[in-house]
CSV table of C-alpha atoms in Angstrom, one decimal:
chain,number,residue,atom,x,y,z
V,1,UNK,CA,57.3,3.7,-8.8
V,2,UNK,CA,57.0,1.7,-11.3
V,3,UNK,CA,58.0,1.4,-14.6
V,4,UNK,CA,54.9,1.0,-17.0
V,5,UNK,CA,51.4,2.7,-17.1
V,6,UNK,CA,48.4,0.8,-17.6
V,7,UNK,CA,46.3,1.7,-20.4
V,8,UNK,CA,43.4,1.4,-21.2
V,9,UNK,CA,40.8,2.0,-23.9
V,10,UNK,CA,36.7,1.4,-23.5
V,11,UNK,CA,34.1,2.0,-25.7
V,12,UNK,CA,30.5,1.6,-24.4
V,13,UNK,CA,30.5,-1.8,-26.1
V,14,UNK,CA,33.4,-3.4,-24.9
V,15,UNK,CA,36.8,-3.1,-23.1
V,16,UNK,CA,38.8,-2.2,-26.7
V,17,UNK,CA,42.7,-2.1,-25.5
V,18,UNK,CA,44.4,-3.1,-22.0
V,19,UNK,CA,47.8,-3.1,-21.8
V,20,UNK,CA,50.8,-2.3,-19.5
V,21,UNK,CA,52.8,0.5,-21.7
V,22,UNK,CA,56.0,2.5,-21.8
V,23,UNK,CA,53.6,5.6,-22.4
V,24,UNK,CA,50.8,7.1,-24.4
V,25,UNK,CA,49.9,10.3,-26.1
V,26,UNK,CA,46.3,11.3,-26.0
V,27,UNK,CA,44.8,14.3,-28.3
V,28,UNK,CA,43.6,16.4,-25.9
V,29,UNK,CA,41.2,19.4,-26.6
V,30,UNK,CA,43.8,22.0,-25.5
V,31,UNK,CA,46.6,20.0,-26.8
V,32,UNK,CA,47.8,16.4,-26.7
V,33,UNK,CA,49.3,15.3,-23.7
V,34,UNK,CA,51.7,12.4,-22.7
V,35,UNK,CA,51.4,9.9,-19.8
V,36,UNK,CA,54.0,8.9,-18.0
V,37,UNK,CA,54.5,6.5,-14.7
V,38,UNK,CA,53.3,8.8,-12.2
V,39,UNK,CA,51.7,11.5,-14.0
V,40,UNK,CA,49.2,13.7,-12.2
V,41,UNK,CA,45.8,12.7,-11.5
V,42,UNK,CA,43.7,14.8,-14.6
V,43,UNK,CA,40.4,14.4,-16.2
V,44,UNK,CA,40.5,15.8,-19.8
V,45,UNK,CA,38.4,15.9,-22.8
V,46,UNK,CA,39.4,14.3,-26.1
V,47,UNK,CA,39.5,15.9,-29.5
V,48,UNK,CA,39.2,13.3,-32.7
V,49,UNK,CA,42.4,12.3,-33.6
V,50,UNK,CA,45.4,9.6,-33.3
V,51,UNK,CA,46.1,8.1,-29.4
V,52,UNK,CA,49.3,6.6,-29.8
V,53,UNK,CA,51.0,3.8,-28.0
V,54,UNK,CA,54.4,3.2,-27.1
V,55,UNK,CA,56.6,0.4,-25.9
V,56,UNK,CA,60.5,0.1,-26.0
V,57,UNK,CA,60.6,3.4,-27.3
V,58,UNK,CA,58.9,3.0,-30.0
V,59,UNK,CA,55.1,3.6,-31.4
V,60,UNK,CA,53.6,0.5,-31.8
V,61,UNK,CA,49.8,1.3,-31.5
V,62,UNK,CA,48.3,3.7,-32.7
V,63,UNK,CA,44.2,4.3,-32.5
V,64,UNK,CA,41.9,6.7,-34.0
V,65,UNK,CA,39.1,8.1,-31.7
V,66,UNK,CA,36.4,10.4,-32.3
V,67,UNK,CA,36.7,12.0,-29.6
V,68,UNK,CA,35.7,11.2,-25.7
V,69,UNK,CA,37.7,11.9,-22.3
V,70,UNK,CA,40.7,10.4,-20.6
V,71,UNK,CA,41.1,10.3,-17.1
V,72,UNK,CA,44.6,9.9,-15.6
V,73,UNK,CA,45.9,8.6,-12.4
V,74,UNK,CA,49.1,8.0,-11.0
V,75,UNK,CA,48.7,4.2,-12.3
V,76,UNK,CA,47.4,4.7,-15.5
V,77,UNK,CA,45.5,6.2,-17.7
V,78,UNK,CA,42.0,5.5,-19.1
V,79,UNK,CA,40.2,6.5,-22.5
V,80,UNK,CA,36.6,6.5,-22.9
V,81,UNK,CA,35.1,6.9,-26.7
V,82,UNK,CA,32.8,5.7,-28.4
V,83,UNK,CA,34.2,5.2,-31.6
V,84,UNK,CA,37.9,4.2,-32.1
V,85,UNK,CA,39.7,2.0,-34.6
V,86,UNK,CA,42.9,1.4,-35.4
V,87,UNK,CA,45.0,3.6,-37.8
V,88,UNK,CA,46.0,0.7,-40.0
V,89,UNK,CA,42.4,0.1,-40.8
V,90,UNK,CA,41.3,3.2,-42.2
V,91,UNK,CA,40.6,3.1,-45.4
V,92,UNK,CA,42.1,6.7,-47.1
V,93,UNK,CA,39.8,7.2,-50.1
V,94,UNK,CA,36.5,6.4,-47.0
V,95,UNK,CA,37.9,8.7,-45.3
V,96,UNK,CA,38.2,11.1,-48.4
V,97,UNK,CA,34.5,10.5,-49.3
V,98,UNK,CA,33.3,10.8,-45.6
V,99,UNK,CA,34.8,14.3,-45.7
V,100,UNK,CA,33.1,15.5,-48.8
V,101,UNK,CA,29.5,14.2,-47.9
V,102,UNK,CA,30.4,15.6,-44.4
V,103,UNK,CA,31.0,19.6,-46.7
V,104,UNK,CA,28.2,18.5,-48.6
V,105,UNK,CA,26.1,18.6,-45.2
V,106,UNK,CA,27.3,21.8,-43.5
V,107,UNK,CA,26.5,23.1,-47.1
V,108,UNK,CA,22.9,21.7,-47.4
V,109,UNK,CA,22.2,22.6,-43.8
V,110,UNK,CA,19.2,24.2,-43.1
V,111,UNK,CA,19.3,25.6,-39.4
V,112,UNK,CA,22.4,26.6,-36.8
V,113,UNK,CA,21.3,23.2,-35.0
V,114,UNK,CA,21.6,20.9,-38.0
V,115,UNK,CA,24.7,22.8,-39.3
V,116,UNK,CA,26.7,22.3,-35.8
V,117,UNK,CA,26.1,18.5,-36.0
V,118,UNK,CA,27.5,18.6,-39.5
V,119,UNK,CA,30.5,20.6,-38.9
V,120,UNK,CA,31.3,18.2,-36.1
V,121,UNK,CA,31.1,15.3,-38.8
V,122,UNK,CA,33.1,17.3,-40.6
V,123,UNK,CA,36.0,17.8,-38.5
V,124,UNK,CA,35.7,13.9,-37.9
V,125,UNK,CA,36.6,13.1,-40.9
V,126,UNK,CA,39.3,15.5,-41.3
V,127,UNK,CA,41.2,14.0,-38.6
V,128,UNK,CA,40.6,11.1,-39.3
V,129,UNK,CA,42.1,11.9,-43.0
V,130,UNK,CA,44.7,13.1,-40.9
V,131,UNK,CA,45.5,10.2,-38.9
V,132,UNK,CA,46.4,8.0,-42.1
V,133,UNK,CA,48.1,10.8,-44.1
V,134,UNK,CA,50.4,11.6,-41.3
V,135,UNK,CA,53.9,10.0,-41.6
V,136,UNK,CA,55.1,8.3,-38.4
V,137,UNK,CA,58.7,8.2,-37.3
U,1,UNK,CA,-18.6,-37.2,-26.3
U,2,UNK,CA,-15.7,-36.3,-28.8
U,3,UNK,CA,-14.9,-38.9,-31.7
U,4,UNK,CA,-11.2,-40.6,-31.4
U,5,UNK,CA,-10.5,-38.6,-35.0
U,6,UNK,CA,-11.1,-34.8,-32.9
U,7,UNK,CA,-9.2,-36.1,-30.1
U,8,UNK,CA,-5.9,-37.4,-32.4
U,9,UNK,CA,-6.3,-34.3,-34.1
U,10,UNK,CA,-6.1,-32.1,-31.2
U,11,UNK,CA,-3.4,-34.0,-29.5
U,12,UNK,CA,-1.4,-33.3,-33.0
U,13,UNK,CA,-2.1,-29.7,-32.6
U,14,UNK,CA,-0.6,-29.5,-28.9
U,15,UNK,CA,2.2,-31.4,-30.0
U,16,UNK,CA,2.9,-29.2,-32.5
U,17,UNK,CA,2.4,-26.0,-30.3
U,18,UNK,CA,4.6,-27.4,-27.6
U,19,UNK,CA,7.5,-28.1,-30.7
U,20,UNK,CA,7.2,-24.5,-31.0
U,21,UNK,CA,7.5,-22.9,-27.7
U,22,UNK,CA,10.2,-25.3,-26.9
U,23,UNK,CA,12.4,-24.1,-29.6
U,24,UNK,CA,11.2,-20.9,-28.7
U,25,UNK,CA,12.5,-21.3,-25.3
U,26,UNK,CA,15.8,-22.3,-26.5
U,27,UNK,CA,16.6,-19.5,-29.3
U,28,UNK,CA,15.6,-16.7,-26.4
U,29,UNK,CA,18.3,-18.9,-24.0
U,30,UNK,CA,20.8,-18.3,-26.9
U,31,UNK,CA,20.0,-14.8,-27.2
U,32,UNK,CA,19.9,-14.1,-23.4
U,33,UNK,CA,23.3,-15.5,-23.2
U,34,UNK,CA,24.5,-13.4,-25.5
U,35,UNK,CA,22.3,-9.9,-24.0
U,36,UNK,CA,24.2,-10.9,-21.0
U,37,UNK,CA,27.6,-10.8,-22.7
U,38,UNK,CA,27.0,-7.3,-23.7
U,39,UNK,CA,25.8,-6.0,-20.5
U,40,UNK,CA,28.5,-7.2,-19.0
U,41,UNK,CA,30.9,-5.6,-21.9
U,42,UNK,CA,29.7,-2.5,-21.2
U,43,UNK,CA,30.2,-2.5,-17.7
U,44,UNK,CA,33.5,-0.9,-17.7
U,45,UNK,CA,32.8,2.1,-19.5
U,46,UNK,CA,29.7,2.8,-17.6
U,47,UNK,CA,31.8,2.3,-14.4
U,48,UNK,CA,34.3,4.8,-15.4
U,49,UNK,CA,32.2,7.5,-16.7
U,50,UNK,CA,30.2,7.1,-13.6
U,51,UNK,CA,33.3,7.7,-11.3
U,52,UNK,CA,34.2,10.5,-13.3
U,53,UNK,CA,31.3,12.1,-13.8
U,54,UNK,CA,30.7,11.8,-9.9
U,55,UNK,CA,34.0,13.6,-9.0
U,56,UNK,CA,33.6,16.8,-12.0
U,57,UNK,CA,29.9,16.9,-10.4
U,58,UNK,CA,30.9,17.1,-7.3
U,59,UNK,CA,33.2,20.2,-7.5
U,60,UNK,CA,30.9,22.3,-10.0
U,61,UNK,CA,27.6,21.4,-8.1
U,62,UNK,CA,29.7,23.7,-5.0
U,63,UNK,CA,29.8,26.5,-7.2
U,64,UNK,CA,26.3,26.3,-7.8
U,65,UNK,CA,27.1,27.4,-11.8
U,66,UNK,CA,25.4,23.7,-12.8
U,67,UNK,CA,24.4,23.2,-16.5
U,68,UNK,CA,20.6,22.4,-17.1
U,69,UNK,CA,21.3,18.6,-17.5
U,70,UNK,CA,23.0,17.8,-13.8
U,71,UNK,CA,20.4,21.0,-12.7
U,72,UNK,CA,17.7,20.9,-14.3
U,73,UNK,CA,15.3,23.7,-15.4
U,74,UNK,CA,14.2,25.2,-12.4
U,75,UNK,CA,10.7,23.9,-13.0
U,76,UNK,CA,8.8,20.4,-13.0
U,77,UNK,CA,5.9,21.5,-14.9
U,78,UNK,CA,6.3,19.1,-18.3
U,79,UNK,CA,7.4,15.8,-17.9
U,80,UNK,CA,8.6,13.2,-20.4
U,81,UNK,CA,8.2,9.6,-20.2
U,82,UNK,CA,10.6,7.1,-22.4
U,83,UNK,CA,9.0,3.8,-22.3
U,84,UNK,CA,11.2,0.9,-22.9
U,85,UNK,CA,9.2,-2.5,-24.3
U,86,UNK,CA,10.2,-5.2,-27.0
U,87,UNK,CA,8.5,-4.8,-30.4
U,88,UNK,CA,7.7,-8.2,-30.3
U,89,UNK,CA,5.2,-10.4,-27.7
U,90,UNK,CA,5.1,-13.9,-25.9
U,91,UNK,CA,7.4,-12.9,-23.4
U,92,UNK,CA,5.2,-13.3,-20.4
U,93,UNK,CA,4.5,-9.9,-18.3
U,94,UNK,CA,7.4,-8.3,-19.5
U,95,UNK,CA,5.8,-5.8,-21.6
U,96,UNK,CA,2.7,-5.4,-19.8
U,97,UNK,CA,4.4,-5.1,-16.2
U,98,UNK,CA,6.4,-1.8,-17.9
U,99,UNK,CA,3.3,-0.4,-19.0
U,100,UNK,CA,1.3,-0.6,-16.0
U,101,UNK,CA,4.2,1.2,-14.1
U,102,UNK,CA,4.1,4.0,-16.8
U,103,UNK,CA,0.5,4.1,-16.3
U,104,UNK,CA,0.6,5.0,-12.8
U,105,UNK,CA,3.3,7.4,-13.6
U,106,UNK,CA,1.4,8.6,-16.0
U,107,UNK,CA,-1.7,9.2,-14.1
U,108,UNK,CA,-0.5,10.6,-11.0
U,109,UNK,CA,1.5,12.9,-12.9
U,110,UNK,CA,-1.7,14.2,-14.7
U,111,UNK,CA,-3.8,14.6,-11.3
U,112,UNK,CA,-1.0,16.7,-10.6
U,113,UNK,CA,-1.6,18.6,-13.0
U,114,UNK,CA,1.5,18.6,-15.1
U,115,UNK,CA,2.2,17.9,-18.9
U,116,UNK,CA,2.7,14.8,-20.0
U,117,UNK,CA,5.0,13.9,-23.2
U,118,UNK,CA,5.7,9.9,-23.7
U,119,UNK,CA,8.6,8.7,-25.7
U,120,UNK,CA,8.0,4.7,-26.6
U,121,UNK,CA,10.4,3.0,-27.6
U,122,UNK,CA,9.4,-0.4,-28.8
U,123,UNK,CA,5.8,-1.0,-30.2
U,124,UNK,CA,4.4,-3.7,-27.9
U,125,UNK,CA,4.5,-0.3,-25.3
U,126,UNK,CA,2.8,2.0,-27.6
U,127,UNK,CA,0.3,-0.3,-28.6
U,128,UNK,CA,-0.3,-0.5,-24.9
U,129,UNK,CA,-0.7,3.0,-24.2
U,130,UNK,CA,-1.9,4.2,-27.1
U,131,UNK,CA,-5.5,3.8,-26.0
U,132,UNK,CA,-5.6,6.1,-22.8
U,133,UNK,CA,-2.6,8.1,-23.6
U,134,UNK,CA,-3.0,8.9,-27.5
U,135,UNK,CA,-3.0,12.9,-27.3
U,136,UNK,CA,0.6,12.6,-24.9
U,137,UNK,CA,2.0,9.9,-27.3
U,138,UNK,CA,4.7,12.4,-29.3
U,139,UNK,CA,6.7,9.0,-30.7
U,140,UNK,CA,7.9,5.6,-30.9
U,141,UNK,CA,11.0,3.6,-31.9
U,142,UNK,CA,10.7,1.0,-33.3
U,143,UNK,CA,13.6,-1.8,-34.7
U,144,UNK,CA,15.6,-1.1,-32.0
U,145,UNK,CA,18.7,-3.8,-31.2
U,146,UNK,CA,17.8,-5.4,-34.6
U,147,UNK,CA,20.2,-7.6,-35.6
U,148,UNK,CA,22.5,-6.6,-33.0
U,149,UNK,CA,21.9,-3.8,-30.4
U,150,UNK,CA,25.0,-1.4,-30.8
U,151,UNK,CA,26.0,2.2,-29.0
U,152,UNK,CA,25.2,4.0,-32.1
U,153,UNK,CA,21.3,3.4,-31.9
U,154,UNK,CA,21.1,4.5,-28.2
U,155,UNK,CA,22.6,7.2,-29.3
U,156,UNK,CA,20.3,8.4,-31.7
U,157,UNK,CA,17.6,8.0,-29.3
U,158,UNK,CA,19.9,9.9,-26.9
U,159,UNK,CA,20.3,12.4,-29.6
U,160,UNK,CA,16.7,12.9,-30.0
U,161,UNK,CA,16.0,13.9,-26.2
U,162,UNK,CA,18.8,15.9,-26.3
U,163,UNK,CA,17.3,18.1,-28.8
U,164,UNK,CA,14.1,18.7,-27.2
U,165,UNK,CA,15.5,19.4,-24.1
U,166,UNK,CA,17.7,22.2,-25.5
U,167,UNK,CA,14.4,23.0,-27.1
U,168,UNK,CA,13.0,23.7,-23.7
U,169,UNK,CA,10.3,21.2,-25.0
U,170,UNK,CA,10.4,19.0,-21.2
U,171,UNK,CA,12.0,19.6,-17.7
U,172,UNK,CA,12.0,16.3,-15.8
U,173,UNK,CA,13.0,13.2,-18.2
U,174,UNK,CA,12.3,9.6,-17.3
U,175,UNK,CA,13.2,6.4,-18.3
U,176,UNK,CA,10.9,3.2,-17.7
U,177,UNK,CA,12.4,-0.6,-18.5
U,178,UNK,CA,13.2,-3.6,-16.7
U,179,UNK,CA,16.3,-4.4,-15.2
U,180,UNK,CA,17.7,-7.4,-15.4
U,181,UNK,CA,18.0,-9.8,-11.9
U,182,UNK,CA,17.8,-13.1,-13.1
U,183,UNK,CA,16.1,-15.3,-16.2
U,184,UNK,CA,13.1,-15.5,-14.0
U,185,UNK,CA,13.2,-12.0,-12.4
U,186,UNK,CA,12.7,-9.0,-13.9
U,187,UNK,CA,12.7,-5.5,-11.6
U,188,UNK,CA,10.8,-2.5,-13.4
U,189,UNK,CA,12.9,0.5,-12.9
U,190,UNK,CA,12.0,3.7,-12.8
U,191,UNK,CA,14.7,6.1,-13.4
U,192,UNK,CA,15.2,9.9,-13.6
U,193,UNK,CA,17.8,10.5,-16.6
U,194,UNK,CA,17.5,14.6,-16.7
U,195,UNK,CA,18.5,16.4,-14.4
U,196,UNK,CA,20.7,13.3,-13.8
U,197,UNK,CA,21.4,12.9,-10.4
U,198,UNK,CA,25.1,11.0,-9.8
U,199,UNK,CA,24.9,7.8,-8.1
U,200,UNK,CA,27.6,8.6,-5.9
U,201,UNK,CA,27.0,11.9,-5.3
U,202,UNK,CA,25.4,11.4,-1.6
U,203,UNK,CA,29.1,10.4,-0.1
U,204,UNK,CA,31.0,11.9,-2.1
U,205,UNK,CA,32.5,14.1,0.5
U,206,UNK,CA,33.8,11.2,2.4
U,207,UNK,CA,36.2,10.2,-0.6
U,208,UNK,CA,38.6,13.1,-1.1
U,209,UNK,CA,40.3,11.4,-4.0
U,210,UNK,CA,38.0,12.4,-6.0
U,211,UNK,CA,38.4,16.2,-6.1
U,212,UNK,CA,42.0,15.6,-6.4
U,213,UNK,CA,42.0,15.8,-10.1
U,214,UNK,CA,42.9,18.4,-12.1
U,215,UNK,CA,41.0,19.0,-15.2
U,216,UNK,CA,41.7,20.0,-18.5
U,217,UNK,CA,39.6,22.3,-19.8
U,218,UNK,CA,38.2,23.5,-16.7
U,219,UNK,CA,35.0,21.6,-14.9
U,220,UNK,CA,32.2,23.6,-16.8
U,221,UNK,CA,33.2,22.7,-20.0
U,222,UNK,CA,34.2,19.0,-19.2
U,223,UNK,CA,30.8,18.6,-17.7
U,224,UNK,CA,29.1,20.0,-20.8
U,225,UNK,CA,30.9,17.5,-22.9
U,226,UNK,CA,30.5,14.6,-20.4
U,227,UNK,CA,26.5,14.7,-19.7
U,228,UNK,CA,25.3,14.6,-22.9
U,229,UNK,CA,27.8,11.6,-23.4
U,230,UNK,CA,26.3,10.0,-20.2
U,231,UNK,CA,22.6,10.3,-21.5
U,232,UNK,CA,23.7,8.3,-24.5
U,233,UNK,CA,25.5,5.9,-21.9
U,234,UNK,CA,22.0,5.4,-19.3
U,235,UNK,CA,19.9,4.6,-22.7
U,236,UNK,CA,22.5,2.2,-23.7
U,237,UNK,CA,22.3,0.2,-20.7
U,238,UNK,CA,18.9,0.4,-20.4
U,239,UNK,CA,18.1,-0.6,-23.5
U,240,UNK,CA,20.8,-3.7,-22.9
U,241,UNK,CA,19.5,-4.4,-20.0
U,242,UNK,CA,15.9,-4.5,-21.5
U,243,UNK,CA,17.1,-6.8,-23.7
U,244,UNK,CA,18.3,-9.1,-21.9
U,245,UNK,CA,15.3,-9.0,-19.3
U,246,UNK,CA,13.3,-9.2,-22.8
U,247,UNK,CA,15.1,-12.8,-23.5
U,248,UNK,CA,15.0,-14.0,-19.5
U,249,UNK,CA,11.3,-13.3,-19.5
U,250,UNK,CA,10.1,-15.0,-22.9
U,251,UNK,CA,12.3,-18.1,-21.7
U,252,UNK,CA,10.6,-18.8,-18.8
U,253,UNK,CA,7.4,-17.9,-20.1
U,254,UNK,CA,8.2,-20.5,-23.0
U,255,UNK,CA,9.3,-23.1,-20.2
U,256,UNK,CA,6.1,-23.2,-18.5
U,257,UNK,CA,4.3,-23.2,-22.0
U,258,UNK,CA,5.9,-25.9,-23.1
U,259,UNK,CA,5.7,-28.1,-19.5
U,260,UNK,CA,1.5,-27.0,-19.7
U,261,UNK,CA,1.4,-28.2,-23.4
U,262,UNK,CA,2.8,-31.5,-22.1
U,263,UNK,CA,0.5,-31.8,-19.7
U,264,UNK,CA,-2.1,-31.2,-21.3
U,265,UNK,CA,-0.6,-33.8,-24.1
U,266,UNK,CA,-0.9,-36.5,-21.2
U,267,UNK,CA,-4.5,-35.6,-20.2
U,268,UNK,CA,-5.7,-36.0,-23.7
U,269,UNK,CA,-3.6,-38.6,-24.6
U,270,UNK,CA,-5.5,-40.7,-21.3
U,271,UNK,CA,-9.1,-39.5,-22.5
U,272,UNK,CA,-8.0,-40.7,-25.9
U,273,UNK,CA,-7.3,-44.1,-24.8
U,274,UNK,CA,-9.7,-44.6,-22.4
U,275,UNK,CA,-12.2,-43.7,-25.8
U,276,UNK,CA,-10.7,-45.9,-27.7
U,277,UNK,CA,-11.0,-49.3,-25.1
U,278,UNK,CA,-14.8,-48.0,-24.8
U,279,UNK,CA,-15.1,-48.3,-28.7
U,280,UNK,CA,-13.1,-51.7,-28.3
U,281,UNK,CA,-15.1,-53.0,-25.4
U,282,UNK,CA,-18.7,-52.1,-27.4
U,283,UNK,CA,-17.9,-53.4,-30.4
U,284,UNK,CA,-17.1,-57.1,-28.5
U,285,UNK,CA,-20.5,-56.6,-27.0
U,286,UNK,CA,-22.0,-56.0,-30.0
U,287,UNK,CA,-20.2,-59.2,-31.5
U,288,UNK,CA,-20.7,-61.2,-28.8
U,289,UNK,CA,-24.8,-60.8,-28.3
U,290,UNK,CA,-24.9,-60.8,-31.6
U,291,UNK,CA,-23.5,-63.8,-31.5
U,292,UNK,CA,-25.8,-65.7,-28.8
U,293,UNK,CA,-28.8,-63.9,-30.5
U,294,UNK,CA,-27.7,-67.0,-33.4
């Protein structure tokens, strides 16, 4: 068996991250989940929040997605989102004003429909808050 | 018989057309190079979400519990048509070869009897359609892939279908553009986006590693996240490969504009000549038996 997994990350507009890594931690919607050599084969859906890389023990990536689905297999493990960008560029007081117009808009909402797209722009940019704020070790 | 003035003056004119379509034919080589990048950077996602989506499919559509998207509606009754042309012209048949496919559609579909709703995107299409099809017209997009065509914009488009459809507004969705072959050849494709049918979903009982996964949440609720997410991802790549069929078309159509502006340039540029040695050759006669005359 070997060692490493093979990671990848795509976004419909190109092929964002490839790499052979120790292992990776994905956000998943019922929990986040860590890939290991040899993991079982699993399609899952991804909640926004931090995927995070690591290599000799250690993180040394880590990428902020807005969500997407991962699909596992015993040789790796692929991420597909539309949006991701790495941590280190995220700019905390963006993200601060994202999250206010984002309350603004579930406040000003007119309809359920309208309202639902907003509360999902809303918990967006709260992870995505989240991702900068939290301290990594 | 045309003065040598009018003939220098349209040979300028030609000359000055064929400066244009030349460089016309090289910024749409640029920019097809580049629409070909993209396609091709988009490949992998498309390639991936296609295998997945294939093997979730494929389990949920034996429990017969389908969502509306992979299902559809139950009925064919209204139909919508998203027509994908340029906003802009001079790109040979390429818009008019899109429209005359969503014409037939179209029409066949009315004889039928059924509604009609058309989506255009790009306004080369609507401008097209809007004479016989005004009253089924319910939008256009225009702009799109201006500067740069990104996942965001397909999306919105995406977004918009998405709506009506929970709206109950259509049952049968379908997308007309033109794939891209080659910088000369241009296939119009005709393609059913809801209910979405899986590409691999005819064989996919050969190829049990694909119900081998396990899934997390269970099938339903990955499919309900994953189709709307694969709408977005068919408009995308139609819309790239539009574009690039866009580009491959107005080249060649600017090649062959520029090789008839040359010839042309060669046939007036004889005439001219000839005209002038006539005007040459007179004027000696005149000279000459105006001279004996003496």
């Amino acid at each position: 068996m070997p060692d490493t997994v093979k990671f990848e990350l795509v976004s419909p507009e190109r092929l964002l991250f490839s790499a052979d890594v120790e292992s990776v931690v994905v956000p998943g919607t019922e929990g986040d989940f860590g890939v290991l050599p040899g993991h079982a084969r699993l399609i899952s859906t991804v909640r926004p929040g931090v995927i995070s890389v690591f290599q000799g023990g250690k993180v040394t990536d880590r990428i902020f997605v807005e969500g997407g689905f991962a699909e596992v297999t015993g040789a790796g493990c692929t991420v597909l989102a539309e949006h991701a960008l790495p941590v280190a560029e995220i700019q905390r007081d963006q993200a601060l004003q994202a999250i206010q117009d984002a309350r603004e808009d579930v406040e000003d909402a007119k309809d359920d429909e309208t309202r639902k797209e907003a509360m999902k722009t809303l918990e967006v940019a709260e992870a995505r808050l989240q991702a900068v704020d939290v301290v990594v070790y | 018989m045309p003065s040598l003035k009018d003939l220098k003056v349209r040979i300028n004119s030609v000359k000055n057309t064929q400066k244009i379509t030349s460089a016309m034919k090289m910024v749409s080589a640029a920019k097809l190079r580049r629409a070909q990048g993209q396609a091709e950077a988009a490949r992998p996602y498309a390639e991936r979400m296609e295998r997945v989506l294939a093997s979730v499919a494929s389990t949920v559509q034996r429990r017969e519990s389908a969502p509306a998207l992979l299902a559809g509606t139950g009925k064919d009754q209204v139909h919508l048509i998203v027509v994908m042309t340029s906003d802009r012209g001079l790109c040979g048949a390429f818009n008019s070869s899109i429209v005359r496919q969503a014409r037939r559609l179209a029409r066949e579909l009315r004889r039928d009897g059924k509604t009609l709703k058309i989506l255009c995107v790009g306004r080369k299409g609507r401008d097209q359609l809007r004479r016989e099809f005004a009253n089924e017209i319910i939008g256009t997009i225009e702009g799109v892939g201006k500067p740069r065509l990104n996942y965001d914009e397909a999306d919105k488009i995406a977004q918009r279908i998405r709506h009506m459809f929970d709206r109950g507004e259509f049952d049968i969705c379908t997308i007309i553009y033109n794939k891209f072959k080659s910088a000369i050849t241009q296939i119009v494709t005709t393609q059913q986006l809801i209910p979405f049918a899986p590409a691999g979903a005819a064989n996919e009982d050969a190829d049990p590693e694909l119900a081998s996964y396990e899934y997390e949440p269970e099938e339903d609720a990955i499919l309900a996240d994953l189709l709307p997410r694969n709408i977005g991802m068919q408009i995308y790549r139609a819309l790239l490969e539009n574009a690039a069929s866009e580009q491959g078309a107005r080249m060649s159509a600017m090649d062959s504009a520029t090789r008839n502006a040359g010839e042309m340039i060669n046939r007036m540029s004889i005439t001219y000549n000839r005209t002038r040695q006539a005007y040459i050759t007179k004027e000696l006669i005149e000279i000459i038996s105006g001279a004996e005359a003496l």
